[in-house]
Short mmCIF file of C-alpha atoms and ligand atoms in Angstrom, two decimals:
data_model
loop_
_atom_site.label_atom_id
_atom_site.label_comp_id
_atom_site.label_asym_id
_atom_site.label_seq_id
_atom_site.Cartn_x
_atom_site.Cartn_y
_atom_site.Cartn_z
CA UNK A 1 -74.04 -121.68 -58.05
CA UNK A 2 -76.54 -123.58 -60.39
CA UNK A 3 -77.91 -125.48 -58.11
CA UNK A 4 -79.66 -123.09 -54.90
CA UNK A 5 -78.24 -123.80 -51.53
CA UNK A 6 -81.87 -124.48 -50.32
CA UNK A 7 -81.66 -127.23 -53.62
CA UNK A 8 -78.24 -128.46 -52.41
CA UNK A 9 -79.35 -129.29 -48.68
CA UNK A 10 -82.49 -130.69 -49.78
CA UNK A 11 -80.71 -133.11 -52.33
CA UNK A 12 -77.38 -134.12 -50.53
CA UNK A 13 -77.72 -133.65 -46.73
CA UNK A 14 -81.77 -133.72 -45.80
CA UNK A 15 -81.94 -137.34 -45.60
CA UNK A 16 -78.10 -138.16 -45.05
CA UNK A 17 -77.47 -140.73 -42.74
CA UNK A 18 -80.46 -142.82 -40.30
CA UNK A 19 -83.56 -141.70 -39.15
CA UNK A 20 -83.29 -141.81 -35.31
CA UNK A 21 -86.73 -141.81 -33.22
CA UNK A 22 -84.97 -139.22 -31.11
CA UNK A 23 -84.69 -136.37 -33.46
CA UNK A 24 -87.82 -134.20 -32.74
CA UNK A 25 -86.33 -132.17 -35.41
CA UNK A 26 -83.87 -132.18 -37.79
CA UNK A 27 -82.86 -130.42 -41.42
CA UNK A 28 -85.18 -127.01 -42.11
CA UNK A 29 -85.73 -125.15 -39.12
CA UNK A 30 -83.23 -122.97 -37.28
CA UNK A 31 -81.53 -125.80 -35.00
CA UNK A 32 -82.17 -129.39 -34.61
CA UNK A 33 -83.74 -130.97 -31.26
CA UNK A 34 -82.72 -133.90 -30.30
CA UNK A 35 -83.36 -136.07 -27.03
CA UNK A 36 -80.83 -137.27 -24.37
CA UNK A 37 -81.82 -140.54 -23.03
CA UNK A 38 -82.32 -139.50 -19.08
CA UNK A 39 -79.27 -140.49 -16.92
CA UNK A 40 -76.85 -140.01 -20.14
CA UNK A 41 -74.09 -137.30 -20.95
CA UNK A 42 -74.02 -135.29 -24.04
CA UNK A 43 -70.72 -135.85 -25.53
CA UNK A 44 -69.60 -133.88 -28.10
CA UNK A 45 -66.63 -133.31 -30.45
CA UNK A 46 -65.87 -131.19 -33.96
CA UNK A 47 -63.26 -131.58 -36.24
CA UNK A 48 -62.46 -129.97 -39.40
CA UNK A 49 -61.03 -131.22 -42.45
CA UNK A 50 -59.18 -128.13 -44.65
CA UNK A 51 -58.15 -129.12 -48.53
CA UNK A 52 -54.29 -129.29 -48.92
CA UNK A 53 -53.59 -129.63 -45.32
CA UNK A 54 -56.17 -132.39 -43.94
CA UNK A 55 -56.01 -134.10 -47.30
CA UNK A 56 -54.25 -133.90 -50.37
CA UNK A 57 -56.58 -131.47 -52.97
CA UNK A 58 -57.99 -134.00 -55.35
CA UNK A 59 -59.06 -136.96 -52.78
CA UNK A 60 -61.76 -138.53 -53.70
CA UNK A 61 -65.43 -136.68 -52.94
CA UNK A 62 -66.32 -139.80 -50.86
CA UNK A 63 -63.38 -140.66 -48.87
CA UNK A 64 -64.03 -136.78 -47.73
CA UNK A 65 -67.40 -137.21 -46.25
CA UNK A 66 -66.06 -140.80 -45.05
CA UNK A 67 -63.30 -139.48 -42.95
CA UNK A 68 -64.80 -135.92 -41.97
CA UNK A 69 -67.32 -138.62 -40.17
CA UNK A 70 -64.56 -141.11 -38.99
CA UNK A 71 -62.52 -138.53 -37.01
CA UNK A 72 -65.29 -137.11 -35.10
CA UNK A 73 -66.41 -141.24 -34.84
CA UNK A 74 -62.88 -142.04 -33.27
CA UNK A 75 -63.01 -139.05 -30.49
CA UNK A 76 -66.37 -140.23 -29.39
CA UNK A 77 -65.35 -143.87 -29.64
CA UNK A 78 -62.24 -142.93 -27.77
CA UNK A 79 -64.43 -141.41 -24.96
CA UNK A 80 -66.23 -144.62 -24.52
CA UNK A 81 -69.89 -142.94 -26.36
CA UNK A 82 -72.48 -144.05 -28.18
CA UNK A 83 -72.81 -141.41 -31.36
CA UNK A 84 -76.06 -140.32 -32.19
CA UNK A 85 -76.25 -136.66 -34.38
CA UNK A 86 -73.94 -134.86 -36.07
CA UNK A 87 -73.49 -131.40 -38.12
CA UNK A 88 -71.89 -130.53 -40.94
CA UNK A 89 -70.75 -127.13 -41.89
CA UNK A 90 -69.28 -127.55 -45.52
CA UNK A 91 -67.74 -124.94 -47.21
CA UNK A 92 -67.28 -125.41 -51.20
CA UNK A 93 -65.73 -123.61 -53.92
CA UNK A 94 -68.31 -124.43 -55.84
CA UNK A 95 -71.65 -126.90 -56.33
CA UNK A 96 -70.67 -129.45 -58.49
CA UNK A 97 -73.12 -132.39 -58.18
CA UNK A 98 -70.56 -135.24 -58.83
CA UNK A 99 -68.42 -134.24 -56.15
CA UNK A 100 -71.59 -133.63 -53.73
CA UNK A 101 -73.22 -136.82 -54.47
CA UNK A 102 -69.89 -138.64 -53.78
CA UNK A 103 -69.05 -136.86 -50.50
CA UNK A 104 -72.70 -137.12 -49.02
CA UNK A 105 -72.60 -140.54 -50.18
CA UNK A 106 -69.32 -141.41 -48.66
CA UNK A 107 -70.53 -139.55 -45.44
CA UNK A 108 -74.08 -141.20 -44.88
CA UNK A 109 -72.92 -143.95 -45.73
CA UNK A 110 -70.51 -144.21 -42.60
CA UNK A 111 -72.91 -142.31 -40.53
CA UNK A 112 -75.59 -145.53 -41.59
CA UNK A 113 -73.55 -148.22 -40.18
CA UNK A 114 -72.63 -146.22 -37.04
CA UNK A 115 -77.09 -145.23 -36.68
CA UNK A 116 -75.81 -141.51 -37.02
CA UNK A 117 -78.49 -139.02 -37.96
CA UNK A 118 -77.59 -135.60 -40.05
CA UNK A 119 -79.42 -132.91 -38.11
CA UNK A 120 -78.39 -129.91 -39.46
CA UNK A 121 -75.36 -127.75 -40.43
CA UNK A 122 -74.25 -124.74 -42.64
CA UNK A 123 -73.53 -124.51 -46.14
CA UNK A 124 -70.95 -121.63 -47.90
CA UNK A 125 -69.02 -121.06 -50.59
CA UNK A 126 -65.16 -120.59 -50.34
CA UNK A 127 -61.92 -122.91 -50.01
CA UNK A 128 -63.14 -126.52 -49.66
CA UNK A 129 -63.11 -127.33 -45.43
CA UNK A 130 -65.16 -129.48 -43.85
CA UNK A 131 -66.13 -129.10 -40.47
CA UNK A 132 -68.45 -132.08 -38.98
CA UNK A 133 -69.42 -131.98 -35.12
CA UNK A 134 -71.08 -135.08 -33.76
CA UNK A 135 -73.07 -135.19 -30.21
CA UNK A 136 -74.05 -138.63 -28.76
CA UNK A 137 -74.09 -140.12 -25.51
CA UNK A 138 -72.67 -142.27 -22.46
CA UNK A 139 -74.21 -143.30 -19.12
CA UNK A 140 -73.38 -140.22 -16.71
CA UNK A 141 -69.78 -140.60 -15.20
CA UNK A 142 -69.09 -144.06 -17.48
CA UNK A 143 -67.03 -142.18 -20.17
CA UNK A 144 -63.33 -142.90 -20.75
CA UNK A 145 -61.24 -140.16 -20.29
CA UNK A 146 -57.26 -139.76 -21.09
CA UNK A 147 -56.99 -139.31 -17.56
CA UNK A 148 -57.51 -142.41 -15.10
CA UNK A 149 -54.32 -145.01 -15.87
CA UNK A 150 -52.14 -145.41 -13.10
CA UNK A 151 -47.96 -146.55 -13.14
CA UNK A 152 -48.73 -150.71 -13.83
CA UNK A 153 -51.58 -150.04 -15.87
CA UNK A 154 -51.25 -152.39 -19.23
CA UNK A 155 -51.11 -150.58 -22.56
CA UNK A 156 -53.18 -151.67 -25.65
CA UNK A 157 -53.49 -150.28 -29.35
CA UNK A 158 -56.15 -151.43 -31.43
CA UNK A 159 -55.60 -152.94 -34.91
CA UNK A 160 -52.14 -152.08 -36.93
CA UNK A 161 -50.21 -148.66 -36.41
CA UNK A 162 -48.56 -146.58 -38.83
CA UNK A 163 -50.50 -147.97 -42.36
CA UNK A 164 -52.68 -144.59 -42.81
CA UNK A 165 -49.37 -142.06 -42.38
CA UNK A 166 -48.16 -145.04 -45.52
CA UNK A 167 -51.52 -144.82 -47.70
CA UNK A 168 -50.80 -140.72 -47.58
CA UNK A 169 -47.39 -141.01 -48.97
CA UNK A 170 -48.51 -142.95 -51.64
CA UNK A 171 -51.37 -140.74 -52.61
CA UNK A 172 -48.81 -138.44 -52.44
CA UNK A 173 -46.57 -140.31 -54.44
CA UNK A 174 -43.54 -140.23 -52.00
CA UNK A 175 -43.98 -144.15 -51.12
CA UNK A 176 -44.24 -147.08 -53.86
CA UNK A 177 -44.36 -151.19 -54.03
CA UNK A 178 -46.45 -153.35 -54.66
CA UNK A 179 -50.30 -152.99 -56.43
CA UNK A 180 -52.15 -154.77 -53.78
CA UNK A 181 -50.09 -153.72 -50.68
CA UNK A 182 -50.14 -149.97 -52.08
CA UNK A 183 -54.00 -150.07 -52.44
CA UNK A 184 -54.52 -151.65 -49.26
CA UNK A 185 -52.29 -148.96 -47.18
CA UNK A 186 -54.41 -145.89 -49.44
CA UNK A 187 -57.84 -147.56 -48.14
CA UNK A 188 -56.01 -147.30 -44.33
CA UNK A 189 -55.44 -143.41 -45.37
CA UNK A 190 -58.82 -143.01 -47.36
CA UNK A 191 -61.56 -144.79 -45.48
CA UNK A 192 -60.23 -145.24 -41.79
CA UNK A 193 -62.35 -147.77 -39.46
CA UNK A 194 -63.13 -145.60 -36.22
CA UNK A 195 -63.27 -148.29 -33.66
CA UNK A 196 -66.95 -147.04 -32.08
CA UNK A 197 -68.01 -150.62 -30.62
CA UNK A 198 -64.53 -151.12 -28.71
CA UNK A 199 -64.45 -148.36 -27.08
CA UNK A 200 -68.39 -148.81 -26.15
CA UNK A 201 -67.10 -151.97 -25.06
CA UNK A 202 -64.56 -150.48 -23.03
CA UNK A 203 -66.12 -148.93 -20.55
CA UNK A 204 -65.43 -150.37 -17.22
CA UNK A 205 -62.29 -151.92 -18.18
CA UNK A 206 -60.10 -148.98 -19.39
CA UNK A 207 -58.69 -146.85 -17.03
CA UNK A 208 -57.97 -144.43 -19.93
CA UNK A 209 -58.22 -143.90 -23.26
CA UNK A 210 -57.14 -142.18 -26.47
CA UNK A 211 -57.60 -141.97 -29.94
CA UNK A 212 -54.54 -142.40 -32.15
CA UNK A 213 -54.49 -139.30 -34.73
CA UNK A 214 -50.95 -137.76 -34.30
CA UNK A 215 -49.02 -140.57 -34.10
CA UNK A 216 -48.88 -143.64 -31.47
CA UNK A 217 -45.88 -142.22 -29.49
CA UNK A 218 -47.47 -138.82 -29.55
CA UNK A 219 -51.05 -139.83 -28.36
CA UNK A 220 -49.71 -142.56 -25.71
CA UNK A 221 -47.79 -140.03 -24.65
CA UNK A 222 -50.93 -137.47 -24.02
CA UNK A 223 -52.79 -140.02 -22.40
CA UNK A 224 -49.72 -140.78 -19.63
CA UNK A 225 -49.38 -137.21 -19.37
CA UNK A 226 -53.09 -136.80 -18.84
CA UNK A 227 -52.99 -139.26 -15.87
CA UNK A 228 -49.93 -137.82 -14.48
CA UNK A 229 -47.49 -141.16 -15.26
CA UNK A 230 -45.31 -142.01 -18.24
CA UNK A 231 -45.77 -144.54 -21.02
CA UNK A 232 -43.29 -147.15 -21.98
CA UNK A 233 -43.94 -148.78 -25.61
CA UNK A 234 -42.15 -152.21 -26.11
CA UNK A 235 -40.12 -151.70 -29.82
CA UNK A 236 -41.05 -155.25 -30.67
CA UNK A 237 -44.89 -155.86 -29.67
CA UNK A 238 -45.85 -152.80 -32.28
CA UNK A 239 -48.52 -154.08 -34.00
CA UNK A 240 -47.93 -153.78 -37.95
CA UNK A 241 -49.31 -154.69 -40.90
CA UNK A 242 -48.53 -157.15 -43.75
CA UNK A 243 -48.36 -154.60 -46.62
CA UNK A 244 -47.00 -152.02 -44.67
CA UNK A 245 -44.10 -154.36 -43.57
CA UNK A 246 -43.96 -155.50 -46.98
CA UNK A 247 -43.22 -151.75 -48.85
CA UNK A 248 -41.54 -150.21 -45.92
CA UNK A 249 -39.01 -152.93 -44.18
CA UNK A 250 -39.20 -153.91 -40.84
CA UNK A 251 -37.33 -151.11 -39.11
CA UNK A 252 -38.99 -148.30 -41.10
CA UNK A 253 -42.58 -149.97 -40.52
CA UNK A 254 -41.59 -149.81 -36.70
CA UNK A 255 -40.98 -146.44 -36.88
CA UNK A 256 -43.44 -145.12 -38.68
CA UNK A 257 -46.11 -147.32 -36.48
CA UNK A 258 -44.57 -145.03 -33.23
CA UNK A 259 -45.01 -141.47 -35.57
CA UNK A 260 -47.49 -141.87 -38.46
CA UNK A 261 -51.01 -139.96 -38.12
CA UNK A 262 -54.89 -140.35 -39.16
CA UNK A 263 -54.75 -144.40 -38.26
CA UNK A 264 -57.71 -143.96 -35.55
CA UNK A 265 -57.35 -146.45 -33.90
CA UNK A 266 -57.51 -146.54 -29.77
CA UNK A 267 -54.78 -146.53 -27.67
CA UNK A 268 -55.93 -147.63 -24.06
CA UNK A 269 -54.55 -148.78 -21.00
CA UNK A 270 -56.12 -151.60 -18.36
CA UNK A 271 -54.88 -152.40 -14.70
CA UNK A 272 -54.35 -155.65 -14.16
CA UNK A 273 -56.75 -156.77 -11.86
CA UNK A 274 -58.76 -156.45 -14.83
CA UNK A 275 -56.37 -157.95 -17.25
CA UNK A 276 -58.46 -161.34 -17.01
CA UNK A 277 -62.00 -159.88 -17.43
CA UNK A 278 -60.70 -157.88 -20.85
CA UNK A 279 -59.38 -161.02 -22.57
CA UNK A 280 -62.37 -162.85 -21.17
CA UNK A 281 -65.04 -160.13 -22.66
CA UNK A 282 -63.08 -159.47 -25.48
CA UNK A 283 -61.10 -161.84 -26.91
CA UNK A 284 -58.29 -160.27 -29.07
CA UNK A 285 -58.62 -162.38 -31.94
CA UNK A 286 -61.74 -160.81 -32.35
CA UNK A 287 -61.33 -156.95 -31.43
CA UNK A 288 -58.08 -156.76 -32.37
CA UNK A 289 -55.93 -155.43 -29.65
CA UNK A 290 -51.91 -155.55 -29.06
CA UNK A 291 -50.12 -155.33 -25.82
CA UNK A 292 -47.81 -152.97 -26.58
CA UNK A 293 -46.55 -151.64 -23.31
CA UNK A 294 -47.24 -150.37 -19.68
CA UNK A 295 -47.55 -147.18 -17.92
CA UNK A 296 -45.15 -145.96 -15.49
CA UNK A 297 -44.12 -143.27 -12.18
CA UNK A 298 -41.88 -141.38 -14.59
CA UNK A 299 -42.94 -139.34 -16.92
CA UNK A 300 -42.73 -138.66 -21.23
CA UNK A 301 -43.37 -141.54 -23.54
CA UNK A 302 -40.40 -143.81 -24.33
CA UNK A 303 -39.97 -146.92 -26.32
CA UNK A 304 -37.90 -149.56 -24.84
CA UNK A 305 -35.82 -151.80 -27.62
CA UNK A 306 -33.79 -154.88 -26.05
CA UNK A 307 -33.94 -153.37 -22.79
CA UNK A 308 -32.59 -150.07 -23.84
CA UNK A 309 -34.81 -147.10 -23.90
CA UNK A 310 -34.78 -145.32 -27.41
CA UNK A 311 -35.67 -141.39 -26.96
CA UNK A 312 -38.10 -140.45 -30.20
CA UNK A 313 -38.82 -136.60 -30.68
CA UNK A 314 -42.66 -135.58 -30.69
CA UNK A 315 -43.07 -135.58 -34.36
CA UNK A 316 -41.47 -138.41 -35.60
CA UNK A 317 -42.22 -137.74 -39.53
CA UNK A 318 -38.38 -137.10 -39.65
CA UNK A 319 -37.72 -140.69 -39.20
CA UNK A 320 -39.97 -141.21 -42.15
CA UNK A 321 -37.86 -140.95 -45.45
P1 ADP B 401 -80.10 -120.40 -41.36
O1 ADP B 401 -79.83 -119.31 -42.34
O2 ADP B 401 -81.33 -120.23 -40.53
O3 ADP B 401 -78.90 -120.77 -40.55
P2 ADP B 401 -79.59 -122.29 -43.38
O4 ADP B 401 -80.16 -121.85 -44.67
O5 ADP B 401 -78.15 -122.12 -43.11
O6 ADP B 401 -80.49 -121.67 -42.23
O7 ADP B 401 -79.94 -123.83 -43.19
C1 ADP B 401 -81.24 -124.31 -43.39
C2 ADP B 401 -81.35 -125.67 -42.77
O8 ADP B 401 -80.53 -126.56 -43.46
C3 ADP B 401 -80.94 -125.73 -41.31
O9 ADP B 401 -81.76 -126.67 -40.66
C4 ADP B 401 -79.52 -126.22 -41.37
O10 ADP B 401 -79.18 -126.92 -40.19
C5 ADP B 401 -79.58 -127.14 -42.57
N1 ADP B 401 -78.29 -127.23 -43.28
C6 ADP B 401 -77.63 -126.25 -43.92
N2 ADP B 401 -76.51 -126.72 -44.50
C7 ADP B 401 -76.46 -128.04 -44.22
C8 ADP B 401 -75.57 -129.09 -44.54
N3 ADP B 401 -74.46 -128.91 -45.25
N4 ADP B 401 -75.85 -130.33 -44.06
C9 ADP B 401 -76.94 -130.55 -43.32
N5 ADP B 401 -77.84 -129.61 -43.01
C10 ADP B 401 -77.61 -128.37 -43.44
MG1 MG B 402 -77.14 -121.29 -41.38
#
């Protein structure tokens, strides 16, 4: 490499991100110490992002540090935390400053608006992967869990379903239409929103809650089977998009809202003697929330359409094209 790995860190990743008054320290030494706020959980969570298989070879640099952020954002968000640090082991076939600038640009910038702190991480050389793992916090014994919803429970989805799973297959050139729909659907895949201040906001109102990466029917599903009930999804109260209604139709939108990946976007569920105090504390227009359904005693994840219960398999990309 041209540029040293010692040069690399310094440049891209040693001021990455905010400064947080409880990093005692960060970048250069062997680990990172941090402080947890007495009476708080560490919550942590990793995901890696592998070229080719997490993203199509080519993306660009800064959606790449934007969404190796945004997943790790959407499991804490989904666990009802407050993120505070995270790590970032990049491996890289090679250093080429354009990309690196883009990526740590499109990372810290993310990490910024959420107060997230780069503290450390690991640098190689080999296939381009990504793996970022981000600790923050939540009051002891607040946090959301999957587990919790009971059979009556209410059923809510944040935002629209299915537009990311849309933006891939037209970066992928499988899906066309129109300009402005098309671009707006590859921002949904590119540069995901992880809903961190809902699900802070959640706590104490959610009985459970999950982040939707595989696929609404898929991760409702895990959260019923999590708290030992099933989940029924009303066809009709999916919440969709404009553009993706627009390129798709209104059947195939519907579909791919129940199967399509990456949107991360939370999937809760709320009993309803605290119906009233959600929609009181926040109102829908402004978090954007859907009823889309109920839990019940039996179990699996079904999606009722006029009263009849349609059966979808676990991955649903067949009913995509
Ligand atoms: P060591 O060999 O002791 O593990 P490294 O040379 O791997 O040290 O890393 C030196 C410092 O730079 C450490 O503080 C490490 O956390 C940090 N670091 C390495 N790679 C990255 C990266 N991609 N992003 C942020 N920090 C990094
Ligand atoms: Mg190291």
């Amino acid at each position: 490499m041209p540029l040293s790995e010692f040069a690399l860190i310094e440049r891209y990743f040693r001021a990455c991100g905010a400064e947080r008054a409880d990093v005692t320290l960060g970048v250069g030494d062997d680990a990172a110490l941090l402080q947890v706020a007495p009476g708080c959980e560490l919550v942590a969570a990793t995901d890696t992002l592998v070229a080719g298989v997490h993203f199509p070879a080519g993306s660009p640099a800064d959606s790449i540090g934007h969404r190796a952020l945004a997943v790790n954002l959407s499991d804490l968000a989904a666990m009802g935390a407050r993120p505070a640090w995270a790590l970032l082991a990049l491996t890289l076939p090679e250093a080429d400053e354009a990309w690196l600038g883009a990526f740590a640009r499109g990372l810290g910038e993310l990490a910024l608006t959420h107060g997230v702190a780069l503290v450390g991480g690991d640098t190689t050389r080999g296939p381009l992967t990504i793996t970022v793992q981000l600790l923050g916090s939540v009051p002891a014994g607040r946090a959301l869990t999957r587990a919790g919803a009971r059979a009556g429970d209410v059923l809510f989805v944040s935002g629209t379903c299915g537009d990311a799973a849309a933006g891939l297959a037209i970066e992928q050139r499988r899906l066309t239409g129109a300009a402005e729909a098309r671009n707006w659907l590859r921002g949904r895949f590119l540069y995901p929103t992880p809903r961190v201040a809902l699900g802070e906001q959640l706590r104490g109102l959610a009985s459970a809650c999950v982040d939707v990466s595989d696929g609404l029917l898929a991760d409702a599903g895990r959260l019923a089977g999590a708290s030992h009930v099933g989940a029924e999804l009303a066809w009709s109260e999916l919440p969709l998009s404009e553009p993706l209604v627009t390129l798709l139709g209104e059947r195939r939108a519907r579909e791919l809202a129940l199967s399509g990946g990456d949107d991360y976007e939370l999937c809760f569920a709320v009993p309803p003697e605290r119906l009233a105090r959600l929609l009181a504390q926040l109102p829908p227009p402004q978090w954007r929330y859907t009823r889309i359904g109920a839990l019940r005693a039996a179990p699996g994840a079904v999606v009722v359409r006029d009263g009849t219960v349609m059966e979808f398999s676990h991955s649903g990309y067949e009913h995509f094209r």
